[in-house]
Coordinates of N, CA and C in Angstrom, one line a residue:
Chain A
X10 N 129.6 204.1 80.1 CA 128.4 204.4 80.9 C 127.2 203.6 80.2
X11 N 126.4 202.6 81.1 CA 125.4 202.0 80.6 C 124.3 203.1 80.2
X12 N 123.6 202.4 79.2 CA 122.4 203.0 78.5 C 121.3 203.2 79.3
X13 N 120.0 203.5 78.4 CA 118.5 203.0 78.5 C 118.6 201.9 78.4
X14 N 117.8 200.7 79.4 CA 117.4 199.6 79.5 C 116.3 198.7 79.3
X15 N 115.7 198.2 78.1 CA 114.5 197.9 78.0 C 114.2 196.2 77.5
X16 N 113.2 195.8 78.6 CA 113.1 194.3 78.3 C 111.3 194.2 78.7
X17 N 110.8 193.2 78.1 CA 112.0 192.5 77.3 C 112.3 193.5 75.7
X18 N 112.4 193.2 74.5 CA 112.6 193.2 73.5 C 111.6 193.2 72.5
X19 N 110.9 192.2 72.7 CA 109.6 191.9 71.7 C 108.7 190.7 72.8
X20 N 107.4 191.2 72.5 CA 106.1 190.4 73.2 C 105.4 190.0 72.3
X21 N 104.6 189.0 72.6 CA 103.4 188.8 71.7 C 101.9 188.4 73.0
X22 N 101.5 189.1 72.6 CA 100.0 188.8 73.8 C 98.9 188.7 73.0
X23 N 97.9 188.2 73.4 CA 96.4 188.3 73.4 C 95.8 189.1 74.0
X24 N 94.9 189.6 73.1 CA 93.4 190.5 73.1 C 92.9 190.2 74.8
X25 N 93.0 191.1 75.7 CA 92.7 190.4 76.8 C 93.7 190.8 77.9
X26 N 94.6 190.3 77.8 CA 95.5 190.2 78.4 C 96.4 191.3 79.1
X27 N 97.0 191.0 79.9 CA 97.8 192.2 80.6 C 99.3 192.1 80.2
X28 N 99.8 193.5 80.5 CA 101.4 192.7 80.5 C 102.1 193.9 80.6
X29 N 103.0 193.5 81.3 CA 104.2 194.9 82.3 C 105.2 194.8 81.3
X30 N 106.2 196.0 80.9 CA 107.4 196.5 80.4 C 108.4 197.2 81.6
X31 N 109.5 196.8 81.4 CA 110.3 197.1 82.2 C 111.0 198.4 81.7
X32 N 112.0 199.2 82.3 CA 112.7 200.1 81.8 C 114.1 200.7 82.9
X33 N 115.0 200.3 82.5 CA 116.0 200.8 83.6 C 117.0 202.2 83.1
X34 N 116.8 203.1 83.8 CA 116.8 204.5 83.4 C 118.9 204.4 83.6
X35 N 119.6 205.6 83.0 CA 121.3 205.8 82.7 C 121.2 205.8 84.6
X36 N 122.5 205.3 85.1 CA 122.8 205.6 86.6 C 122.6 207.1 86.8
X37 N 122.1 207.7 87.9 CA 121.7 209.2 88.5 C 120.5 210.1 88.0
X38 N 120.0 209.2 86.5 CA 119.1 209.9 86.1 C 117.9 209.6 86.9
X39 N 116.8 210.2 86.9 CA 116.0 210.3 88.3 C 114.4 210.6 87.6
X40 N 114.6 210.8 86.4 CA 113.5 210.9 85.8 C 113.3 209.8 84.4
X41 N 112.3 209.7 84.6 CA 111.7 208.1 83.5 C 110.8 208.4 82.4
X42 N 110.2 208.8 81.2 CA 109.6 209.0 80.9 C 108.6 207.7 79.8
X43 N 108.2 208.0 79.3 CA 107.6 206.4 78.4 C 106.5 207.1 77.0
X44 N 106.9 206.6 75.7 CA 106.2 206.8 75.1 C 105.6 206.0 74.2
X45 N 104.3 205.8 73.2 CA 104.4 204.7 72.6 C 104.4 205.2 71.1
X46 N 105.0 204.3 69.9 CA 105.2 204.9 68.8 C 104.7 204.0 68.2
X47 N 103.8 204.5 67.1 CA 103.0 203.4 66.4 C 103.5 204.8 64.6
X48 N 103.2 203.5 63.6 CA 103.2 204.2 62.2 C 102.4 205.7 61.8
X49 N 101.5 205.3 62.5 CA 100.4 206.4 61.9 C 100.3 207.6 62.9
X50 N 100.4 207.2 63.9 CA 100.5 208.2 65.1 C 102.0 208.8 65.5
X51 N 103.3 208.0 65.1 CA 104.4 208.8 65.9 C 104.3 208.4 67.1
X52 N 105.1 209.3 67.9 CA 105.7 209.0 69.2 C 104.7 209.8 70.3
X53 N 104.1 209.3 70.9 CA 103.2 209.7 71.7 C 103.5 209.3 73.2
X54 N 103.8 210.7 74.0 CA 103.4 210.4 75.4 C 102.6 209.8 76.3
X55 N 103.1 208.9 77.1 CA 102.4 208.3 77.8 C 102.1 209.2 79.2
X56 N 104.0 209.1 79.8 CA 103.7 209.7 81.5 C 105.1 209.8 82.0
X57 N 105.6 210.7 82.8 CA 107.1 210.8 83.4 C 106.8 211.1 85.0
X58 N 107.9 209.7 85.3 CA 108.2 209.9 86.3 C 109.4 210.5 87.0
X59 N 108.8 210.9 88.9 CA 110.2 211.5 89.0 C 110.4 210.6 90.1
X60 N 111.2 210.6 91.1 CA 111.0 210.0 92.5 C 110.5 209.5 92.5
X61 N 110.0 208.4 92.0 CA 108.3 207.4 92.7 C 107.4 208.2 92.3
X62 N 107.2 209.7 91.8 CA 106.1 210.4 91.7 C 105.7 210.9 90.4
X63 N 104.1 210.3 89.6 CA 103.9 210.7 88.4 C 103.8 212.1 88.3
X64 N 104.9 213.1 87.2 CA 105.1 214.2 87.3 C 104.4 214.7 86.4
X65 N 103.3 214.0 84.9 CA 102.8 214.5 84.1 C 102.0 213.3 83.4
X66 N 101.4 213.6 82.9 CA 100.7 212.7 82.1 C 99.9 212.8 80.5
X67 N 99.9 212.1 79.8 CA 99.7 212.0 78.2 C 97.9 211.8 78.2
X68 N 97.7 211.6 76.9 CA 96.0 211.8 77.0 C 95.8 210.0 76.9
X69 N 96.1 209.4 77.4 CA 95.9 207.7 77.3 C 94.9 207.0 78.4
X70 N 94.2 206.2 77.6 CA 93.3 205.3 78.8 C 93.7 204.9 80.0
X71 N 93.1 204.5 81.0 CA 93.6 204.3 82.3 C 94.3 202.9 82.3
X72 N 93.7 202.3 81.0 CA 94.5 200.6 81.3 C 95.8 201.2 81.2
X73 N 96.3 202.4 80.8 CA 98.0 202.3 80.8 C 98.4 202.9 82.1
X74 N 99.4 202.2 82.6 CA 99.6 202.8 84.1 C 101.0 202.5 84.4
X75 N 101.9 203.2 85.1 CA 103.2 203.4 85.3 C 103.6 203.2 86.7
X76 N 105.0 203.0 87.5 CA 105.5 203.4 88.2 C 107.0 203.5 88.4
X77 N 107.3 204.2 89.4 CA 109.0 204.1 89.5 C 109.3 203.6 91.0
X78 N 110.2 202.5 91.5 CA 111.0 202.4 92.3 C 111.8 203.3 92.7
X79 N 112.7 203.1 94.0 CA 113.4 203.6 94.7 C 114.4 203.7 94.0
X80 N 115.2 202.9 93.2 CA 116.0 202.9 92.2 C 116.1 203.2 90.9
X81 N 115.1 204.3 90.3 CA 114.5 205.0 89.7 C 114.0 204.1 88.3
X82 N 114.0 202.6 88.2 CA 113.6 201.3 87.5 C 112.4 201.9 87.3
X83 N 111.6 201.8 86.6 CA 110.3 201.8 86.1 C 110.0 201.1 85.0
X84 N 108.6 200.6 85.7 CA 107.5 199.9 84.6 C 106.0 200.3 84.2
X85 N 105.8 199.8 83.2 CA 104.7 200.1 82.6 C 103.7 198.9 82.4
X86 N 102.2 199.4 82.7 CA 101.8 198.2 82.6 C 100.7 198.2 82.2
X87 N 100.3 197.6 80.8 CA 99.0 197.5 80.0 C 98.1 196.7 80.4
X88 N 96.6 196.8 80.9 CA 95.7 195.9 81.3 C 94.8 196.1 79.8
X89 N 94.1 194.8 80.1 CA 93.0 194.2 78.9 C 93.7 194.6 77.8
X90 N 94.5 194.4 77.1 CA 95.0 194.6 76.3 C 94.5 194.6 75.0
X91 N 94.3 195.7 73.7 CA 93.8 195.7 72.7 C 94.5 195.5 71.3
X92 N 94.0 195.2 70.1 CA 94.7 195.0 69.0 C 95.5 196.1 68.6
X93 N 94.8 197.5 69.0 CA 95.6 198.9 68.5 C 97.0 199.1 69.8
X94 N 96.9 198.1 70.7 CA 98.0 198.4 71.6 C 99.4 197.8 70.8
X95 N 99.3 197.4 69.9 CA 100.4 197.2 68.8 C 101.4 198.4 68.7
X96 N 102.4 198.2 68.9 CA 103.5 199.3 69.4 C 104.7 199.2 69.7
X97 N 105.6 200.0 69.2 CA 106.8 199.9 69.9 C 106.5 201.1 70.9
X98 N 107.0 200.8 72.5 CA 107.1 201.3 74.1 C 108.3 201.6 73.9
X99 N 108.6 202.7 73.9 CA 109.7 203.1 74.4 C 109.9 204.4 75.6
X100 N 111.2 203.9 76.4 CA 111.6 204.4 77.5 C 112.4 205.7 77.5
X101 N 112.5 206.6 78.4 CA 113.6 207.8 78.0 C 114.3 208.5 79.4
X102 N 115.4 208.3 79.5 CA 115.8 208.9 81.0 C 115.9 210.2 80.6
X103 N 115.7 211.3 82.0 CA 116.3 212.6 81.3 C 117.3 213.3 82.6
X104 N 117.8 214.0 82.1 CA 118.5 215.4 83.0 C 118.3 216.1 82.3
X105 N 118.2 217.7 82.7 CA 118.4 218.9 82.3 C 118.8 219.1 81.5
X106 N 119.6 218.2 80.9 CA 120.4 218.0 79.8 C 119.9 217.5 78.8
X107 N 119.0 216.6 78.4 CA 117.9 215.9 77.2 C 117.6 215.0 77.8
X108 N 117.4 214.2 77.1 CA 116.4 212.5 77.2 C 117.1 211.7 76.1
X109 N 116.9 210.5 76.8 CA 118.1 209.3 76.3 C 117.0 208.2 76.1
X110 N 117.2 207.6 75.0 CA 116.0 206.6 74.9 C 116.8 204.5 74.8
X111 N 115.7 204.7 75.1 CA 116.3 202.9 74.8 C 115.8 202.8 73.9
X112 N 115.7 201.1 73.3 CA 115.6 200.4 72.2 C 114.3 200.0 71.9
X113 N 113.6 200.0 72.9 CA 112.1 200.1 73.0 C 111.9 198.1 73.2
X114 N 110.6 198.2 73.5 CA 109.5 197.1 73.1 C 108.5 197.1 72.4
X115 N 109.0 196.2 71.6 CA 108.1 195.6 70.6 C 106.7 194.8 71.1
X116 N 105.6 195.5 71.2 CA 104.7 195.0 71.2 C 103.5 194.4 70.1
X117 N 103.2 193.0 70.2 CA 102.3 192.5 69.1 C 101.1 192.0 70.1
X118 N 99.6 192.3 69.7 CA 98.8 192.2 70.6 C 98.1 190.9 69.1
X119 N 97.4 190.1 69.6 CA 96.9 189.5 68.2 C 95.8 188.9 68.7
Chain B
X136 N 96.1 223.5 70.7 CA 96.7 222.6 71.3 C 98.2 222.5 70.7
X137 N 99.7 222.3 71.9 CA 100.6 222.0 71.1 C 100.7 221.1 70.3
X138 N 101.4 221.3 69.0 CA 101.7 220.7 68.3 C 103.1 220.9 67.5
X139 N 103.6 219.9 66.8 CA 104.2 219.7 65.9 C 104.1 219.4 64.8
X140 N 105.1 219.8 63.7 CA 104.3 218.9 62.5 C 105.8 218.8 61.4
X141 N 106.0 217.9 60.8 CA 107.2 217.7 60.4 C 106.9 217.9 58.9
X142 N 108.1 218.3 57.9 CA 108.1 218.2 56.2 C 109.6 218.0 55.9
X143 N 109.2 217.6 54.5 CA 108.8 216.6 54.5 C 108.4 215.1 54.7
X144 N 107.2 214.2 54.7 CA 107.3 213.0 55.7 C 108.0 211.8 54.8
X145 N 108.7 212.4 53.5 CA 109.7 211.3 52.8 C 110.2 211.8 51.9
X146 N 111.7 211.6 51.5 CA 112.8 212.6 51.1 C 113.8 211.4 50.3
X147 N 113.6 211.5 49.5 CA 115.2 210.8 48.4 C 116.0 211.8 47.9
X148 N 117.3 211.5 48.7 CA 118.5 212.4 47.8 C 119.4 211.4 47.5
X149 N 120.2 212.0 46.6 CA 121.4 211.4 45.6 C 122.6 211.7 46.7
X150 N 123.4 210.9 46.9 CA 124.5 211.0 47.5 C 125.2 212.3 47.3
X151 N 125.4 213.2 47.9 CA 125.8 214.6 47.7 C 125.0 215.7 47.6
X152 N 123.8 215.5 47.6 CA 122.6 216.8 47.4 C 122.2 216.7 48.4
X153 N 122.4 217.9 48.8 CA 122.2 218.8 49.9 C 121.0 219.3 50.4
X154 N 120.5 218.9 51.1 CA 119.0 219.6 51.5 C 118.5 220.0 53.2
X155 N 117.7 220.4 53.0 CA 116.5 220.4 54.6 C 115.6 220.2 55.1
X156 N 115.5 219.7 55.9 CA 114.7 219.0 56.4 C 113.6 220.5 57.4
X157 N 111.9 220.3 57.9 CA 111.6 221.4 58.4 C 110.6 221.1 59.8
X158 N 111.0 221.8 61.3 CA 109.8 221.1 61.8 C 109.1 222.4 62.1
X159 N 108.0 222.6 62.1 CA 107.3 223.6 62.7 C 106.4 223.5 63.7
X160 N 106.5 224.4 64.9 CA 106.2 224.4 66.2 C 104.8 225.1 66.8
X161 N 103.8 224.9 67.7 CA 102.8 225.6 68.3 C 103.3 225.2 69.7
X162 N 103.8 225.5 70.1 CA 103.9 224.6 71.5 C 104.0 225.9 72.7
X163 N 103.4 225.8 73.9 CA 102.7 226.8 74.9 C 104.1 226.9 75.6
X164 N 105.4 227.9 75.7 CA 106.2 228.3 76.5 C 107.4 227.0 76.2
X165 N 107.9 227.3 75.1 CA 109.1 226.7 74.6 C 110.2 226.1 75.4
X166 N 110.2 225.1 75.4 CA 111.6 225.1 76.4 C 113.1 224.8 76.0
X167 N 112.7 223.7 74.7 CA 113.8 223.2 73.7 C 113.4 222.7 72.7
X168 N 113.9 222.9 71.7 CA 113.7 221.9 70.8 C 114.8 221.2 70.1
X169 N 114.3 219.6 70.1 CA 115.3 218.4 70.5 C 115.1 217.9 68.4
X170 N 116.2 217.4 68.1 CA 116.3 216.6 66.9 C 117.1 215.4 67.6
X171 N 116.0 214.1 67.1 CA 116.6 212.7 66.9 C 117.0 212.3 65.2
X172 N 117.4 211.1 65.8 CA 117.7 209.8 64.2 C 117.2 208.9 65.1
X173 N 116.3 208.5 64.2 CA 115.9 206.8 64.7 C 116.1 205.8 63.4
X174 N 116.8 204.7 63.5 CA 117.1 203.7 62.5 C 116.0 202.7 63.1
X175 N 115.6 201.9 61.8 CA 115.0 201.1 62.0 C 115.3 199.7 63.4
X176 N 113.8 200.0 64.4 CA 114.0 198.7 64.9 C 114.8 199.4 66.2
X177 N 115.3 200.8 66.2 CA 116.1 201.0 67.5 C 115.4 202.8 68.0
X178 N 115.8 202.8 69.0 CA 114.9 203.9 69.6 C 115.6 205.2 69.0
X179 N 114.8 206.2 69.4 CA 115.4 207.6 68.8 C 116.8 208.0 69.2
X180 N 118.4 208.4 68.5 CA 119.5 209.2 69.0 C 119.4 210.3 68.8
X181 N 120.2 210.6 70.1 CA 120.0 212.3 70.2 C 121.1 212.8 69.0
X182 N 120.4 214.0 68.8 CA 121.5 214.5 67.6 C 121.7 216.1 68.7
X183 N 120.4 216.9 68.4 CA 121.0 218.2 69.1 C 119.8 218.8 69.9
X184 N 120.0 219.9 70.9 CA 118.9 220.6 71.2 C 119.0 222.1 71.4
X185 N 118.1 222.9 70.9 CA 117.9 224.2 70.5 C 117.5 225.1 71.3
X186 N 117.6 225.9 72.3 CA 117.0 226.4 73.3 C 116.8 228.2 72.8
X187 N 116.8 228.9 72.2 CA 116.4 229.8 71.8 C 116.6 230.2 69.9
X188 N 115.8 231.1 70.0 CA 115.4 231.8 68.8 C 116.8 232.0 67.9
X189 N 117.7 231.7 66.6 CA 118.3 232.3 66.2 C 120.4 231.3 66.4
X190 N 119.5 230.5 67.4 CA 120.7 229.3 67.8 C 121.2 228.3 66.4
X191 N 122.3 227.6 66.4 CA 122.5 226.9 65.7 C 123.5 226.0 66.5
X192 N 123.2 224.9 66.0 CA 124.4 223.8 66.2 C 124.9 223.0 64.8
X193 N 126.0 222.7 64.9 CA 126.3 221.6 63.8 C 127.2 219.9 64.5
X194 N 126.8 219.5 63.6 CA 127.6 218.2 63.9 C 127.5 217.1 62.9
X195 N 129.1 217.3 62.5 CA 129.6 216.4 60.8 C 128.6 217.4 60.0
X196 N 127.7 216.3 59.2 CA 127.1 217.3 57.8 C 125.9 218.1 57.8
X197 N 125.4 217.3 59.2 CA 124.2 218.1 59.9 C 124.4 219.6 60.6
X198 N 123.5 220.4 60.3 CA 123.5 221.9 61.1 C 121.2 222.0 61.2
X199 N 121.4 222.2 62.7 CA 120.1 222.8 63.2 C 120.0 223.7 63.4
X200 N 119.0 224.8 63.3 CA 118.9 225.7 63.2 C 117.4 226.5 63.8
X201 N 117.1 227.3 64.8 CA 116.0 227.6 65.2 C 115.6 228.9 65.0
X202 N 114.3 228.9 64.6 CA 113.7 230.3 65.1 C 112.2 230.6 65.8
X203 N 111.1 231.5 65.9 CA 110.5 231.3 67.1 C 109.2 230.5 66.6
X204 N 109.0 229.8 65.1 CA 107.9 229.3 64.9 C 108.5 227.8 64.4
X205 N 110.0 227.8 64.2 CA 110.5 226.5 63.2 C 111.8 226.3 63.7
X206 N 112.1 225.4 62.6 CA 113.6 224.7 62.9 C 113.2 223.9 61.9
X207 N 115.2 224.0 61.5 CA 115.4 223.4 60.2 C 116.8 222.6 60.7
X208 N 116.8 220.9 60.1 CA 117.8 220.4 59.5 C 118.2 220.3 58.7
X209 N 119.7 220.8 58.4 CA 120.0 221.3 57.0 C 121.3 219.6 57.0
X210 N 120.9 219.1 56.0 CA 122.1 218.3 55.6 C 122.6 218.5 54.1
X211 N 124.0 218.2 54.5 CA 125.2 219.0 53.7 C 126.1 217.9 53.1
X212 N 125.9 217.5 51.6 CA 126.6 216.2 51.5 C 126.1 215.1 51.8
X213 N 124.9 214.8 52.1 CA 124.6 213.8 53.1 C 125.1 212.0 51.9
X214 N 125.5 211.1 52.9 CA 126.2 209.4 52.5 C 124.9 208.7 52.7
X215 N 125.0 207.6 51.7 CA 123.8 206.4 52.5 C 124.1 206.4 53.7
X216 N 124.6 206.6 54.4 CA 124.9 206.3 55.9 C 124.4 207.0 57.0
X217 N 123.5 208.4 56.3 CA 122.9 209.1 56.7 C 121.0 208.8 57.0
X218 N 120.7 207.9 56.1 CA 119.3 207.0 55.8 C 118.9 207.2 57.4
X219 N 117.8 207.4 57.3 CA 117.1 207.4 59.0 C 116.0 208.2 58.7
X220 N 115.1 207.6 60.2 CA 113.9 208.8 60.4 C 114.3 209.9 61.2
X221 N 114.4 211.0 60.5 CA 114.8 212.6 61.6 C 113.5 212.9 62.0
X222 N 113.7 213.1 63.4 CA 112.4 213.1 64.4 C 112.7 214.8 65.0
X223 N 112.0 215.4 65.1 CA 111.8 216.6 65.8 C 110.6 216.6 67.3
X224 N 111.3 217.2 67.9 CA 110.4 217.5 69.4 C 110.5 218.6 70.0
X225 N 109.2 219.0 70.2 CA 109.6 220.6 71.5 C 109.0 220.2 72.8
X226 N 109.7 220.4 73.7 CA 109.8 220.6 75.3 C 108.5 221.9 75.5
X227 N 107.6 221.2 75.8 CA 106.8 222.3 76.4 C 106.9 223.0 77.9
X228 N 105.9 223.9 78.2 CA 106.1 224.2 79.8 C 105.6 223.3 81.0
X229 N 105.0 222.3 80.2 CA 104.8 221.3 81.6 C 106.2 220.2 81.7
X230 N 107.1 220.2 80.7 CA 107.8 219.5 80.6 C 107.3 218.0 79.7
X231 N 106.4 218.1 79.2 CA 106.0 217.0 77.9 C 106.6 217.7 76.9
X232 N 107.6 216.1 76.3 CA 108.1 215.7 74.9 C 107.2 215.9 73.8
X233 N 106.8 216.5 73.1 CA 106.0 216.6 71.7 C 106.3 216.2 70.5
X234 N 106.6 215.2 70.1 CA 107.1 214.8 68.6 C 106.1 215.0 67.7
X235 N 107.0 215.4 65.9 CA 106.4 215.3 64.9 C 106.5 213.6 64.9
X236 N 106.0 213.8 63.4 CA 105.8 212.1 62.6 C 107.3 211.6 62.2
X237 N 107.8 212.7 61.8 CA 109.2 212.6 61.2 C 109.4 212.5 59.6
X238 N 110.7 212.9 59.4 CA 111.0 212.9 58.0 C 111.7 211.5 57.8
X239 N 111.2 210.5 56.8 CA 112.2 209.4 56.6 C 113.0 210.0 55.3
X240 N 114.5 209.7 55.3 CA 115.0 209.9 54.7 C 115.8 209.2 54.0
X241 N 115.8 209.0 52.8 CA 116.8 207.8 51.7 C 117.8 208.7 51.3
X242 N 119.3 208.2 51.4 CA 120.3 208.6 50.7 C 120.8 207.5 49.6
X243 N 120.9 207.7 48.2 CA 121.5 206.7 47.6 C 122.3 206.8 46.8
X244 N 123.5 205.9 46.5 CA 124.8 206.3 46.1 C 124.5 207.3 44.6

């Protein structure tokens, strides 16, 4: 059974700049969640989707913004991008059962 | 405000000394509380989840363990092979993930 799906892998962007993360959730799972993990902070909530529909949300600026497809694929997507957006993004499908994470993205903002 | 908070945030044992790891919880209407391993460079694995007061799980030299303010991972024998960040999380009632910082852990022969 395929995993969490996360691409790409590693980014490098500019101060400025925008840039989407992808995330492909286990087959039937239906819920998407996204968090970002930095050294000093740990793993921090972003936002979970269910259906196409934001079911919660983390205490984060509005440049970070989410969605899910019909195919429960979700992306994330950072506008004007800052130096402290340096981070590994990581993705997490869940059922009732727990939450399953991928490998994350590596993000370098410079 | 929920929270978590993990101890210790770094741990060297000798290959065979046994110890525990501790997370302690504030979190508004409990739902579970989840332990990962995250190895460098890859995302969190699931190890167990805890859903009431008094529960325990084991698996190989690991045993979790819950009660209504904490949770403990107890490692038993632990191998270099054990090295990793142990991450603790409680499931609140909105359904937000809450992570500590995590315990990094060195095992060495």
């Amino acid at each position: 059974k395929a995993g969490v799906t996360q691409t790409p892998r590693y980014l490098i962007k500019t101060r400025g700049q925008q840039v989407t993360l992808s995330c492909s959730p286990i087959s039937g799972h239906r819920s998407v969640s996204w968090y970002q993990q930095t050294p000093g902070q740990g793993l921090q909530f972003l936002f979970e989707y269910f259906s196409e529909t934001q079911r919660n949300k983390g205490n984060f600026p509005g440049r970070f913004s989410g969605r899910q497809f019909s195919n429960s694929r979700s992306e994330m997507n950072v506008s004007t991008l800052e130096l402290g957006d340096s981070a590994l993004y990581l993705c997490a499908s869940s059922t009732d059962y727990g939450y399953t994470f991928g490998s994350g993205t590596r993000l370098t903002v410079v | 405000e929920d929270q978590v908070t993990q101890s210790p945030e770094a741990l060297r044992l000798q290959e065979g000394e046994s110890s525990s790891l501790n997370c302690s919880y504030t979190v508004s209407g409990l739902r579970g509380l989840f332990w990962y391993r995250q190895d460098p460079g890859k995302g969190p694995e699931f190890l167990f989840t805890l859903y009431s007061a008094g529960e325990e799980k084991e698996k190989e030299r690991l045993k979790a363990t819950l009660t209504k303010k904490e949770s403990f991972l107890h490692i038993t024998a632990p191998k270099p092979e054990d090295s990793a960040t142990y991450l603790c999380a409680a499931l609140d009632n909105t359904d937000k993930l809450i992570f500590g910082t995590g315990t990094r852990l060195q095992v060495f022969p």
